[in-house]
CSV table of C-alpha atoms and ligand atoms in Angstrom, one decimal:
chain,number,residue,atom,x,y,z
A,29,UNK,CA,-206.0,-177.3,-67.4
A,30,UNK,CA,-207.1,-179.6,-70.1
A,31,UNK,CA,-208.6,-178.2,-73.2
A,32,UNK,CA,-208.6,-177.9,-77.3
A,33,UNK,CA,-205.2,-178.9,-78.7
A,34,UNK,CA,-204.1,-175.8,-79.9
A,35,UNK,CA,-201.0,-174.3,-81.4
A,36,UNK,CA,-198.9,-174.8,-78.3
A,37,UNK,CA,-200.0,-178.0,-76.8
A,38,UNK,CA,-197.7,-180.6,-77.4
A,39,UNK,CA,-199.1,-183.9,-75.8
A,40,UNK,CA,-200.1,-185.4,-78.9
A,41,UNK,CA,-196.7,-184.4,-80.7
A,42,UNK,CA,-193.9,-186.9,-80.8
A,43,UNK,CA,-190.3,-185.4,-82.5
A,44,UNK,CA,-188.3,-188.0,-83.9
A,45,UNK,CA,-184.2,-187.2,-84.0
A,46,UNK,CA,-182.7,-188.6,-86.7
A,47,UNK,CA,-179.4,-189.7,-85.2
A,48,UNK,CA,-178.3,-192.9,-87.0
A,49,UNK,CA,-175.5,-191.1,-89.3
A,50,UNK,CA,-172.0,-192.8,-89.1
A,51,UNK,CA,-170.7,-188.3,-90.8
A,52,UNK,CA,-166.8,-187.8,-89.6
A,53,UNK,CA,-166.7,-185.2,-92.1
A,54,UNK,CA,-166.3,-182.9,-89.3
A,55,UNK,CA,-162.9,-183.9,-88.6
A,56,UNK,CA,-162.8,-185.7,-85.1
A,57,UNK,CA,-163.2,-189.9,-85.1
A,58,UNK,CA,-166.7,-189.4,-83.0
A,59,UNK,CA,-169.9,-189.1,-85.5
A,60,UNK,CA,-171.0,-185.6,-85.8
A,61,UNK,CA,-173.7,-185.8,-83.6
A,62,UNK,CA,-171.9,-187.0,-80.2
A,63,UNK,CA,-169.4,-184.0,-80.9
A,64,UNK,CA,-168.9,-181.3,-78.2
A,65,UNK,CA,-169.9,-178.2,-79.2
A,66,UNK,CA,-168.9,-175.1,-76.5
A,67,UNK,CA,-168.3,-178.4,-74.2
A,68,UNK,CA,-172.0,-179.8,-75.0
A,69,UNK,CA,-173.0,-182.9,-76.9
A,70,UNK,CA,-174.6,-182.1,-79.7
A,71,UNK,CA,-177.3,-184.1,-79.4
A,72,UNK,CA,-177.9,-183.2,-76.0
A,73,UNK,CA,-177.9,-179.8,-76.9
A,74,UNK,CA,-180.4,-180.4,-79.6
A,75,UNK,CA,-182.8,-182.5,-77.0
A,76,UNK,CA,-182.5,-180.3,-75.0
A,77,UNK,CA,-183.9,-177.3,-77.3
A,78,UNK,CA,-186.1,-179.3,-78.8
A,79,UNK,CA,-188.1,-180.6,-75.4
A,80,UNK,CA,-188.1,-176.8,-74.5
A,81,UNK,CA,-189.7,-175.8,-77.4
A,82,UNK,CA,-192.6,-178.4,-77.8
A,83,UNK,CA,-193.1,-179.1,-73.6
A,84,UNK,CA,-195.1,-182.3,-73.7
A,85,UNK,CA,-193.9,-183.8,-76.4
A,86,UNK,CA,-192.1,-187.5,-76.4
A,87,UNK,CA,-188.6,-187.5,-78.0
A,88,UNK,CA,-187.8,-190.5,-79.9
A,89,UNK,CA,-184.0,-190.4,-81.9
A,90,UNK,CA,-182.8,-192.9,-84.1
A,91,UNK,CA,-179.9,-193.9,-83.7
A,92,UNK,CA,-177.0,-196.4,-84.9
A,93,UNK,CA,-177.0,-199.7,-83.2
A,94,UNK,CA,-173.5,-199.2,-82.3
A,95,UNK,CA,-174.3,-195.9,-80.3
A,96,UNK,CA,-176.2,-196.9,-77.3
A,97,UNK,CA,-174.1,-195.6,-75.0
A,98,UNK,CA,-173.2,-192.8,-76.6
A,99,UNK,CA,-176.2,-191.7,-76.7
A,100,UNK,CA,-177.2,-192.9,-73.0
A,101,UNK,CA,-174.4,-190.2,-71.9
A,102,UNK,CA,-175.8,-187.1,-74.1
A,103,UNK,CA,-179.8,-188.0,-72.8
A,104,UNK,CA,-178.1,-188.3,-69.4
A,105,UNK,CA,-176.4,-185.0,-69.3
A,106,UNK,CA,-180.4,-183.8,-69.9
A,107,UNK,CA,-181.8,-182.1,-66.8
A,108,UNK,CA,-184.3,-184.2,-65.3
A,109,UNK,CA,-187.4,-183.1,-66.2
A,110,UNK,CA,-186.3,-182.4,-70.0
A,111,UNK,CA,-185.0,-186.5,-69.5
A,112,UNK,CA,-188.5,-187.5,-68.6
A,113,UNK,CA,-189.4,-186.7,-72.3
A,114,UNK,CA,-186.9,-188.9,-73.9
A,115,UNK,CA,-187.9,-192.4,-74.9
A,116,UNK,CA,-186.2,-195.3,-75.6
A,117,UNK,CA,-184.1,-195.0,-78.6
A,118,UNK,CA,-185.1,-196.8,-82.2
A,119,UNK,CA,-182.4,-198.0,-83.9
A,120,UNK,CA,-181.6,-196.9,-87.3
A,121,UNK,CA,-181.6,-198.4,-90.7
A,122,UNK,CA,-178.7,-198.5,-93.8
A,123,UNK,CA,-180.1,-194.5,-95.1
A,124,UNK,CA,-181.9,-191.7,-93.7
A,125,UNK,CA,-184.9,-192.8,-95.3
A,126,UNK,CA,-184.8,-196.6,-93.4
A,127,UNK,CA,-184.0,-194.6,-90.1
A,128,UNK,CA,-186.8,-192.0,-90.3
A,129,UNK,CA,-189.2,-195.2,-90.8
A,130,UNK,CA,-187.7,-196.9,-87.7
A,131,UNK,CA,-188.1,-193.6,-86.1
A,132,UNK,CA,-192.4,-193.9,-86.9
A,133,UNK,CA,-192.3,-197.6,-86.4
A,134,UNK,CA,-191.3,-196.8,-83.1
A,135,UNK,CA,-193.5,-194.1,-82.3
A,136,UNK,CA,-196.7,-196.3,-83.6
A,137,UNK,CA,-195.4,-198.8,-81.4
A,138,UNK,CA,-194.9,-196.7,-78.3
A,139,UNK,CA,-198.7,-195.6,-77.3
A,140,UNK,CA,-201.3,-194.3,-79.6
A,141,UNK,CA,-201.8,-190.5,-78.5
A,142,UNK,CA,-199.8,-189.5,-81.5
A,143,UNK,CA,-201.5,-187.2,-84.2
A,144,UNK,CA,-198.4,-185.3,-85.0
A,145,UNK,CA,-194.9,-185.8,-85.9
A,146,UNK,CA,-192.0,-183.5,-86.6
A,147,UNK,CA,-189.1,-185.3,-87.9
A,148,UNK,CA,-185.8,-183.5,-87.0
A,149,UNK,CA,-182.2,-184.2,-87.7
A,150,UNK,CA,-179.8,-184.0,-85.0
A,151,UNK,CA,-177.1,-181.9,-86.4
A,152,UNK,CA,-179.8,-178.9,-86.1
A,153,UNK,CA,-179.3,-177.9,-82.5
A,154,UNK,CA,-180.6,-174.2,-82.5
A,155,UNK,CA,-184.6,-175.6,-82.8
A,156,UNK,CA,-186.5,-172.3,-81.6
A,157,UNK,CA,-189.7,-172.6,-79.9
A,158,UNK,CA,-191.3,-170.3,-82.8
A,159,UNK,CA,-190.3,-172.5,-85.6
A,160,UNK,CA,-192.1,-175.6,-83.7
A,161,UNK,CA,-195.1,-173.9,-83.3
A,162,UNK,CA,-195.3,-172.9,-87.2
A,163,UNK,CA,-194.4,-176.4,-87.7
A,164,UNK,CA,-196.8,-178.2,-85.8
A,165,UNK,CA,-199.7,-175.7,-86.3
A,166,UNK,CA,-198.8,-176.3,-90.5
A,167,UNK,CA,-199.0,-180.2,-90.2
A,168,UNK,CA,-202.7,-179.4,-88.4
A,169,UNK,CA,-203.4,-177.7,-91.3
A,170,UNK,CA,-202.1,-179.3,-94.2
A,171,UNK,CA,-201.0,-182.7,-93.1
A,172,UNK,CA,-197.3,-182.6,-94.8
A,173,UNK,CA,-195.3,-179.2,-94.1
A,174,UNK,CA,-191.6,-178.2,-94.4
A,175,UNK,CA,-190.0,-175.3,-93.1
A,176,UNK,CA,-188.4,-173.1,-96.3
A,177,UNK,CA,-186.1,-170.1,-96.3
A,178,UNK,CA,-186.0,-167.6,-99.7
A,179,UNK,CA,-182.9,-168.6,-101.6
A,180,UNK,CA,-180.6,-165.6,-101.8
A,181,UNK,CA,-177.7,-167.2,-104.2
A,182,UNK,CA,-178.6,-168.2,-107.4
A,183,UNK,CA,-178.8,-172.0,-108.1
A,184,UNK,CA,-177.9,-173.3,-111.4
A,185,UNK,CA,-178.8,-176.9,-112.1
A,186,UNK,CA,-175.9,-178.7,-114.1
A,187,UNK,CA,-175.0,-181.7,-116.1
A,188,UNK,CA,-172.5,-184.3,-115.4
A,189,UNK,CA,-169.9,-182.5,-117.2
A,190,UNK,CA,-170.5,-179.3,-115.0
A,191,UNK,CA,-172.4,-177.5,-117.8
A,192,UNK,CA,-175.4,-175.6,-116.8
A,193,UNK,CA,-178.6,-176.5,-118.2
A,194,UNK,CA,-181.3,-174.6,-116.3
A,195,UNK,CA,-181.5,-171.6,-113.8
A,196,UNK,CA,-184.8,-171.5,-112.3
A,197,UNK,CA,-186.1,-168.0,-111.2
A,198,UNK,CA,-185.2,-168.0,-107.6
A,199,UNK,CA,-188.0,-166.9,-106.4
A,200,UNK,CA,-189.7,-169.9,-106.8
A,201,UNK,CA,-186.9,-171.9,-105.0
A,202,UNK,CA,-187.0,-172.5,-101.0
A,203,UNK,CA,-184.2,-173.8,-99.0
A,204,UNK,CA,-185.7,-176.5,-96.9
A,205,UNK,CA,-184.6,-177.3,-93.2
A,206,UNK,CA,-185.8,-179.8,-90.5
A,207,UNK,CA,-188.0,-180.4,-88.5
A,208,UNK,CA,-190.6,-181.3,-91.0
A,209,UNK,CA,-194.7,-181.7,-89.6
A,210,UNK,CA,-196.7,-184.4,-90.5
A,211,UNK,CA,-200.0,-186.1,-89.8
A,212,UNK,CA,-198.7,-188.9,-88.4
A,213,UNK,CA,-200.6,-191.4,-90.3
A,214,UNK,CA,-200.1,-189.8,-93.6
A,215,UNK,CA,-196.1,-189.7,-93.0
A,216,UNK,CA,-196.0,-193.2,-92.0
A,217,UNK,CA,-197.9,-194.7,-94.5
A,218,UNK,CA,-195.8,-192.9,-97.3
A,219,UNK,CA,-192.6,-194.4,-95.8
A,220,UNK,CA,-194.5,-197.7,-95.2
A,221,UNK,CA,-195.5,-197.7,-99.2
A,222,UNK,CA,-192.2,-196.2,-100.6
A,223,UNK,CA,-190.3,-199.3,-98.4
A,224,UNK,CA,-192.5,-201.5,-100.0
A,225,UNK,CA,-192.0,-200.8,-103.1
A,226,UNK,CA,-187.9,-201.0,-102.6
A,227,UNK,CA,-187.7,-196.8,-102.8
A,228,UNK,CA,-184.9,-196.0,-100.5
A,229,UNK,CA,-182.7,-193.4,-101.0
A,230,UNK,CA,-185.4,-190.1,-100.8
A,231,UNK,CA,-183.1,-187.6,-98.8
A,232,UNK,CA,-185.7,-186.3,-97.0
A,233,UNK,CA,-189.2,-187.0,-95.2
A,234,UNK,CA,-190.9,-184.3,-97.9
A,235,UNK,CA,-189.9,-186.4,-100.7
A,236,UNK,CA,-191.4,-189.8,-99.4
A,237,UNK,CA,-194.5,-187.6,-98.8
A,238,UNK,CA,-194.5,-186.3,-102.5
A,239,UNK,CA,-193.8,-189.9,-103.9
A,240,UNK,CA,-196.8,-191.6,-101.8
A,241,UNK,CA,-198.8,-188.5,-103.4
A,242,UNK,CA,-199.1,-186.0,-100.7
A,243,UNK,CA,-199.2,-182.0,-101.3
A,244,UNK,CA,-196.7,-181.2,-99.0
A,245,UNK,CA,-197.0,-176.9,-97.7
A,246,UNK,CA,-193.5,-174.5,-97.5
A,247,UNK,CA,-194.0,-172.6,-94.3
A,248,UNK,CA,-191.6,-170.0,-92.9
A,249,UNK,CA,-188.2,-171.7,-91.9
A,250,UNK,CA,-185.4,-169.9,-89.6
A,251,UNK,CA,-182.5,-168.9,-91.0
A,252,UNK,CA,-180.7,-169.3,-87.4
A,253,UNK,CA,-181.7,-173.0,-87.7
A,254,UNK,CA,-178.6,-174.1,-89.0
A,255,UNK,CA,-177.3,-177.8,-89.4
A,256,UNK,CA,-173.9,-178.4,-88.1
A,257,UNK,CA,-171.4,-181.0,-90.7
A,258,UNK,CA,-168.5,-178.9,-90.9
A,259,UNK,CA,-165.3,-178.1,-88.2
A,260,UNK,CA,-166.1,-174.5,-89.8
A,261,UNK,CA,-169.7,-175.3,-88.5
A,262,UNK,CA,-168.8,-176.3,-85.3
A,263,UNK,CA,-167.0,-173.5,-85.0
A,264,UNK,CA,-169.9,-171.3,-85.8
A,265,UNK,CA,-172.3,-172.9,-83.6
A,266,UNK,CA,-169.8,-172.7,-80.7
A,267,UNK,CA,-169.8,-168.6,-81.3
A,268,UNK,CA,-173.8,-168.6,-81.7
A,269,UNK,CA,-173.8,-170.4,-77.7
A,270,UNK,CA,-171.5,-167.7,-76.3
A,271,UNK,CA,-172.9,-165.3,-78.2
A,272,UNK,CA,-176.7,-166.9,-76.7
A,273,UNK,CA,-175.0,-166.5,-73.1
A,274,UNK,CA,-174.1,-163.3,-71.9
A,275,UNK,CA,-174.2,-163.7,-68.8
A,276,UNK,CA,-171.1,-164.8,-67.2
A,277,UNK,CA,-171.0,-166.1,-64.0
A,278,UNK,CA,-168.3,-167.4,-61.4
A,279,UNK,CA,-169.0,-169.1,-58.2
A,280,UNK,CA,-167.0,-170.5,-55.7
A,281,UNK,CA,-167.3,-173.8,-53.3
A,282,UNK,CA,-165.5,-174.4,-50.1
A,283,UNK,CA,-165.4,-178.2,-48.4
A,284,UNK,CA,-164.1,-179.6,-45.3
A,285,UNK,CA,-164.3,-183.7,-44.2
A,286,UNK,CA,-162.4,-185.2,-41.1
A,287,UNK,CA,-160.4,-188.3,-41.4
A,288,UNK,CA,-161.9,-191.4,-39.3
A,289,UNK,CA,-160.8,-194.8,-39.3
A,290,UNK,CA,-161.4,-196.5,-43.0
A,291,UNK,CA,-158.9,-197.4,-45.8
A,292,UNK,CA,-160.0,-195.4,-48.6
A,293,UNK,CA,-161.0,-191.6,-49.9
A,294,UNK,CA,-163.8,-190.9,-52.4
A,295,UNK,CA,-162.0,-187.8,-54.4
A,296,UNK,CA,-163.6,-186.3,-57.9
A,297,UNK,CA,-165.5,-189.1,-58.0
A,298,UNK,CA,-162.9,-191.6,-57.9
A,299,UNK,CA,-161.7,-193.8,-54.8
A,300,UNK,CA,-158.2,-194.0,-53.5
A,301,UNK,CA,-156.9,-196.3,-51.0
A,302,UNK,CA,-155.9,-194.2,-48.1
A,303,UNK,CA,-154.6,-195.4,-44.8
A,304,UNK,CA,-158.1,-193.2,-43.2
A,305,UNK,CA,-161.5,-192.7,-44.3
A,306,UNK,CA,-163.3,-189.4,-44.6
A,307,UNK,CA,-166.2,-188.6,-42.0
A,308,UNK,CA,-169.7,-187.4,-43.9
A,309,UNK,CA,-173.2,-187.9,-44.1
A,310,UNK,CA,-172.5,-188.7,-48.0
A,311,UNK,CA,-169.2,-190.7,-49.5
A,312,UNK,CA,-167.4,-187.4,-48.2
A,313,UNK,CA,-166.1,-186.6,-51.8
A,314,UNK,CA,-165.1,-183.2,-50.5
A,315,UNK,CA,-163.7,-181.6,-54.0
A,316,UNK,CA,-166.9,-182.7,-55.7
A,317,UNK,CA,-169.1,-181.2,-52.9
A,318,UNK,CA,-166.9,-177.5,-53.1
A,319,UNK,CA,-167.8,-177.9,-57.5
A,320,UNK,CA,-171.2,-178.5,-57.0
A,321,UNK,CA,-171.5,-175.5,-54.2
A,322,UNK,CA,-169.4,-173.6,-57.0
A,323,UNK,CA,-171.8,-174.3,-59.8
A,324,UNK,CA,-174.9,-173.4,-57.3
A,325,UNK,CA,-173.3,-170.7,-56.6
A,326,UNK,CA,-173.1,-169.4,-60.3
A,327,UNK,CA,-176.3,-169.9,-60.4
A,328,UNK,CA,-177.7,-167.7,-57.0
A,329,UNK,CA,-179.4,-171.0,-56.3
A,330,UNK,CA,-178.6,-171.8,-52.7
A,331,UNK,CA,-176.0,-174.2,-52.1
A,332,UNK,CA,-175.5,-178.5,-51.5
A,333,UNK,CA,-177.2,-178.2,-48.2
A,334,UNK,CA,-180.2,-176.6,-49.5
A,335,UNK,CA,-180.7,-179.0,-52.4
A,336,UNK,CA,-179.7,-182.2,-50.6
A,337,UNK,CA,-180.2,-181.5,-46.8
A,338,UNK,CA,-178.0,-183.9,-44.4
A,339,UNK,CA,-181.2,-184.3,-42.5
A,340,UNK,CA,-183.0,-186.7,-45.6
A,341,UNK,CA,-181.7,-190.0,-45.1
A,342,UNK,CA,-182.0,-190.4,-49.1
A,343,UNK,CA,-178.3,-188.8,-49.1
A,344,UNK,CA,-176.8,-191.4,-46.2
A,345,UNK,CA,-173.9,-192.6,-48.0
A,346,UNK,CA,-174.8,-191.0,-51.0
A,347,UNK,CA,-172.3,-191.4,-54.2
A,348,UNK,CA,-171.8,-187.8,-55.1
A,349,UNK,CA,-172.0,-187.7,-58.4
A,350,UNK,CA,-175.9,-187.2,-57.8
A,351,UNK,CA,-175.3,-183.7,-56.3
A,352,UNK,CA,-172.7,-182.7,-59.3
A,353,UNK,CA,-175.0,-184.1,-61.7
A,354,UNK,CA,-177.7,-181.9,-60.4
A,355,UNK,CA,-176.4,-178.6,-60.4
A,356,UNK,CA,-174.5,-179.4,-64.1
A,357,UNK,CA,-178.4,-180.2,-64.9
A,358,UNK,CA,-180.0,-176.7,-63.4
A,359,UNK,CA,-177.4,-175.0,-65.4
A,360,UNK,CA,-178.5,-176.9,-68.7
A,361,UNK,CA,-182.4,-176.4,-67.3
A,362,UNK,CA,-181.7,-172.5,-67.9
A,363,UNK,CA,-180.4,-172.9,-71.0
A,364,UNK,CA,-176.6,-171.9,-70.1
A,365,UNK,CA,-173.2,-173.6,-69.9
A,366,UNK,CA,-170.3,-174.7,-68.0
A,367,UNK,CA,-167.5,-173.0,-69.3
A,368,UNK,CA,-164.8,-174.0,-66.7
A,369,UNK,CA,-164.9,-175.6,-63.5
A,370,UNK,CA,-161.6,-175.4,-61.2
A,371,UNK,CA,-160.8,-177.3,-57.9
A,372,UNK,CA,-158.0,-177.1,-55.3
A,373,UNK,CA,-157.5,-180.1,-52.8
A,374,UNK,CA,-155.5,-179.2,-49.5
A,375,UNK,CA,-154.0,-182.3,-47.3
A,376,UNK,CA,-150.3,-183.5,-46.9
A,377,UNK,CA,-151.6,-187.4,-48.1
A,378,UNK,CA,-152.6,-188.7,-49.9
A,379,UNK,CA,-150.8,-187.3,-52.9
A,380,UNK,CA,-153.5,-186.2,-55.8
A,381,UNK,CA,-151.2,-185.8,-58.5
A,382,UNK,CA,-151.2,-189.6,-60.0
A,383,UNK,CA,-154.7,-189.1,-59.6
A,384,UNK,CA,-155.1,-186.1,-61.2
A,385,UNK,CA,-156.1,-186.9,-65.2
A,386,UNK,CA,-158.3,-189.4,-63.9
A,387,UNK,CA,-160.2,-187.5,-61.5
A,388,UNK,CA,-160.4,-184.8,-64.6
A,389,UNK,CA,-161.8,-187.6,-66.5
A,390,UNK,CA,-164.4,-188.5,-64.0
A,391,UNK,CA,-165.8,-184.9,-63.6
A,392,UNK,CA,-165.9,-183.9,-67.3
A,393,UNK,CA,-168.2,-186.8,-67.7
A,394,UNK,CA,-170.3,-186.1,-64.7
A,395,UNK,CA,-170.6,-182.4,-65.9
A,396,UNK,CA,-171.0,-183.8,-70.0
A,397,UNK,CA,-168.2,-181.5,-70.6
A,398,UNK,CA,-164.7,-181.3,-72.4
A,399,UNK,CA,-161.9,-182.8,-70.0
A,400,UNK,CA,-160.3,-179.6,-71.2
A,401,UNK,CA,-162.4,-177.3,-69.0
A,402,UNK,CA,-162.1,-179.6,-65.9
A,403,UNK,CA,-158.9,-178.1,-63.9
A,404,UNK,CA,-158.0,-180.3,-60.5
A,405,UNK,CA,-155.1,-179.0,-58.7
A,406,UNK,CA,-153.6,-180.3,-55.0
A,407,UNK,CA,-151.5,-178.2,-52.5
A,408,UNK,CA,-150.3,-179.2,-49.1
A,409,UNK,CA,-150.7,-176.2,-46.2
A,410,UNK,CA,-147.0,-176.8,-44.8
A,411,UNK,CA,-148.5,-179.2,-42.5
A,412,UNK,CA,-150.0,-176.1,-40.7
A,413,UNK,CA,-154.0,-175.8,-39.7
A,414,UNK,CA,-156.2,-179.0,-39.4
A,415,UNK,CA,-155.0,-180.0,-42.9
A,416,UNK,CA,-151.3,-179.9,-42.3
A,417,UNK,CA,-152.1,-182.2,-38.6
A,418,UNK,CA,-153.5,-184.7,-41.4
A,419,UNK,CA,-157.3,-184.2,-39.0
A,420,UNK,CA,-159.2,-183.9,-42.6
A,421,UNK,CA,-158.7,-182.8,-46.4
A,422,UNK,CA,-160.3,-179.3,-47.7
A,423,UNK,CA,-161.3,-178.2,-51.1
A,424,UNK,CA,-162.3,-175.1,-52.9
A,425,UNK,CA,-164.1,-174.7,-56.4
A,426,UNK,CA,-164.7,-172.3,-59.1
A,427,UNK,CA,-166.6,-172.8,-61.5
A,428,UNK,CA,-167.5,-170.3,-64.4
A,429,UNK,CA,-170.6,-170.5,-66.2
A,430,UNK,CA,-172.6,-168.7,-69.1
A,431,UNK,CA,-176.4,-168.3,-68.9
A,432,UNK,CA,-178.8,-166.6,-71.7
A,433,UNK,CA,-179.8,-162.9,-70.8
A,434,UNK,CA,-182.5,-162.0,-67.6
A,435,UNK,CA,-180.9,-164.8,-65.8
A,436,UNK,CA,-182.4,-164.2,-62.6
A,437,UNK,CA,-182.3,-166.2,-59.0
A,438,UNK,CA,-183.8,-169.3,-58.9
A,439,UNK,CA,-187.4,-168.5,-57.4
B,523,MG,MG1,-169.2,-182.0,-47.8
């Protein structure tokens, strides 16, 4: 129902993620903020809390130029409706400061609905939905507004030689985190007139708003809201997911496909030439069907049939990554995580073992998860049963998966 914007509508909010840092101080060769964090992309993860916590806002990051598809696979790994959100990418500029003006360039360019903007970096995954609303309701209010937490160690402000020359009272002092709220037209002026006049190392949004002249308002940050630059940090937000999801969960998946006449197999996502074909209203990928029935059901949520019924000829000769795609997206939709998924292929041929790493490789990117917690495993039956008369190949899943507290059956 349509009414006064207030504190919790979104629709005329746009959240820029600043994204364009080239940080490997975190250790690995990837920039921070493509890193996998309890098996999730940061910056999906950070999407991802972000579109829950402001529904109906558009989702613009900035980005490097040399990051497209990097960032292509973490908005990909989305659920769908959180994907719908996402925008086009801007791309990024030598600092923060150039990338956060891209960021508004784009957003004035995209459509003209916009009266607010929160600009967020990237590296701050754990956005709560309480935080946005204090941020947005602020930048109605007062036009320029950060979120500030008390300082509890004392700061001393030095010289280049390491001597201290000041220590102001801390109780004037704020720690300040992201996102910051503006009015939209106020923020992108300021960066507009601070480019222009060659300013361009501000090291944040705040400061481009105090330059161009703006009284910028300290509301109440979140101390949980922590940014993520170190391996020690990445280890700390790992602990905060699992600690988030309590819930563990373990489902299994069983699959069956006949052999027909053909000269190929569609296995994990991968083909392999095969003197016979398998029969099935999809590509037959029988090991990805028994991980997506696994992940559905972890998640009480029916199983492949039920989401993708053989009777809707949208699935004829389906390529199954669709179906896996979609249950790694219902468990991201509820907030939770894939913690381990585990398949077992039975037929005498063909042999899965040379196969194996790639078909791991395959999945983990389906799922937007470490190869690390993809296990495939292959086993003949003694050429006894239907597998051992080589009549079809049969798979069974498990997959293990984490979900927040009062996760309940999918209505
Ligand atoms: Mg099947």
């Amino acid at each position: 129902m349509a009414g006064p914007i207030g504190t919790d509508d979104f629709s005329d909010v746009a959240i820029i993620v600043v994204a364009a840092g080239r940080g490997v101080r975190a250790g690995e060769g990837l920039p921070k903020q493509y890193r996998s964090v309890g098996g999730v992309n940061l910056l999906t993860l950070t999407l991802g809390n972000l579109a829950r916590a402001a529904p109906g806002a558009t989702l613009h990051a900035v980005i490097h130029p040399d990051d497209r598809e990097l960032h292509d696979a973490a908005v990909a790994a989305l659920p769908s409706e959180i994907r719908k959100s996402v925008v086009a990418p801007a791309l990024g500029g030598a600092t923060r400061q150039a990338s956060a003006k891209a960021g508004l360039d784009h957003v004035a360019t995209s459509d003209g609905r916009h009266i607010i903007v929160l600009i967020h970096d990237a590296a701050r995954p754990f956005v709560e939905k309480s935080l946005i609303s204090r941020a947005v309701s602020a930048a109605r209010k007062y036009g320029a507004a950060v979120p500030g937490t008390m300082v509890s160690d004392t700061i001393k402000q030095v010289d280049a030689e390491d001597l201290v020359v000041a220590t102001p009272p801390r109780a004037n002092l704020r720690a300040v985190q992201t996102p910051q709220a503006f009015n939209f037209h106020l923020i992108h002026e300021a960066h507009a007139r601070a480019a222009a006049a060659g300013v361009s190392d501000l090291t944040d949004d705040a400061a481009v708003a105090e330059w161009a002249g703006a009284k910028v308002h300290v509301f109440e940050g979140d101390p949980g809201n922590m940014k993520v630059t170190t391996p020690e940090d990445f280890a700390r937000a790992e602990a905060r997911l699992i600690a988030d999801c309590p819930d563990m969960r373990v489902g299994q998946g069983y699959d069956v496909h006949a052999f027909c006449p053909g000269d190929h197999i569609w296995l994990g996502g991968l083909r392999i030439p095969h003197d016979r074909g398998l029969e099935g209203h999809s590509d037959a990928d029988v090991l990805m069907h028994a991980i997506t029935d696994a992940i559905l059901g972890a998640l009480a949520d029916g199983d492949i049939g039920s989401h993708f019924p053989p009777s809707d000829a949208r699935w004829k000769g389906a390529a199954s990554d669709i179906f896996l795609r979609h249950a790694a997206g219902l468990v991201r939709a509820r907030g939770g995580l894939i913690a381990h998924v585990d398949g077992t292929v039975i037929c005498e041929a063909p042999k899965v073992g040379p196969h194996r790493d790639a078909i791991r490789a395959r999945l983990a990117d389906i799922l937007s998860i470490d190869i690390g917690r993809v296990a495939v495993k292959a086993t003949t039956s003694e050429k006894l049963g239907f597998t051992g008369r080589r009549e079809g190949i049969a798979a069974m899943a498990t997959a293990t998966i984490r979900l927040p507290p009062g996760g309940k059956a999918a209505p």
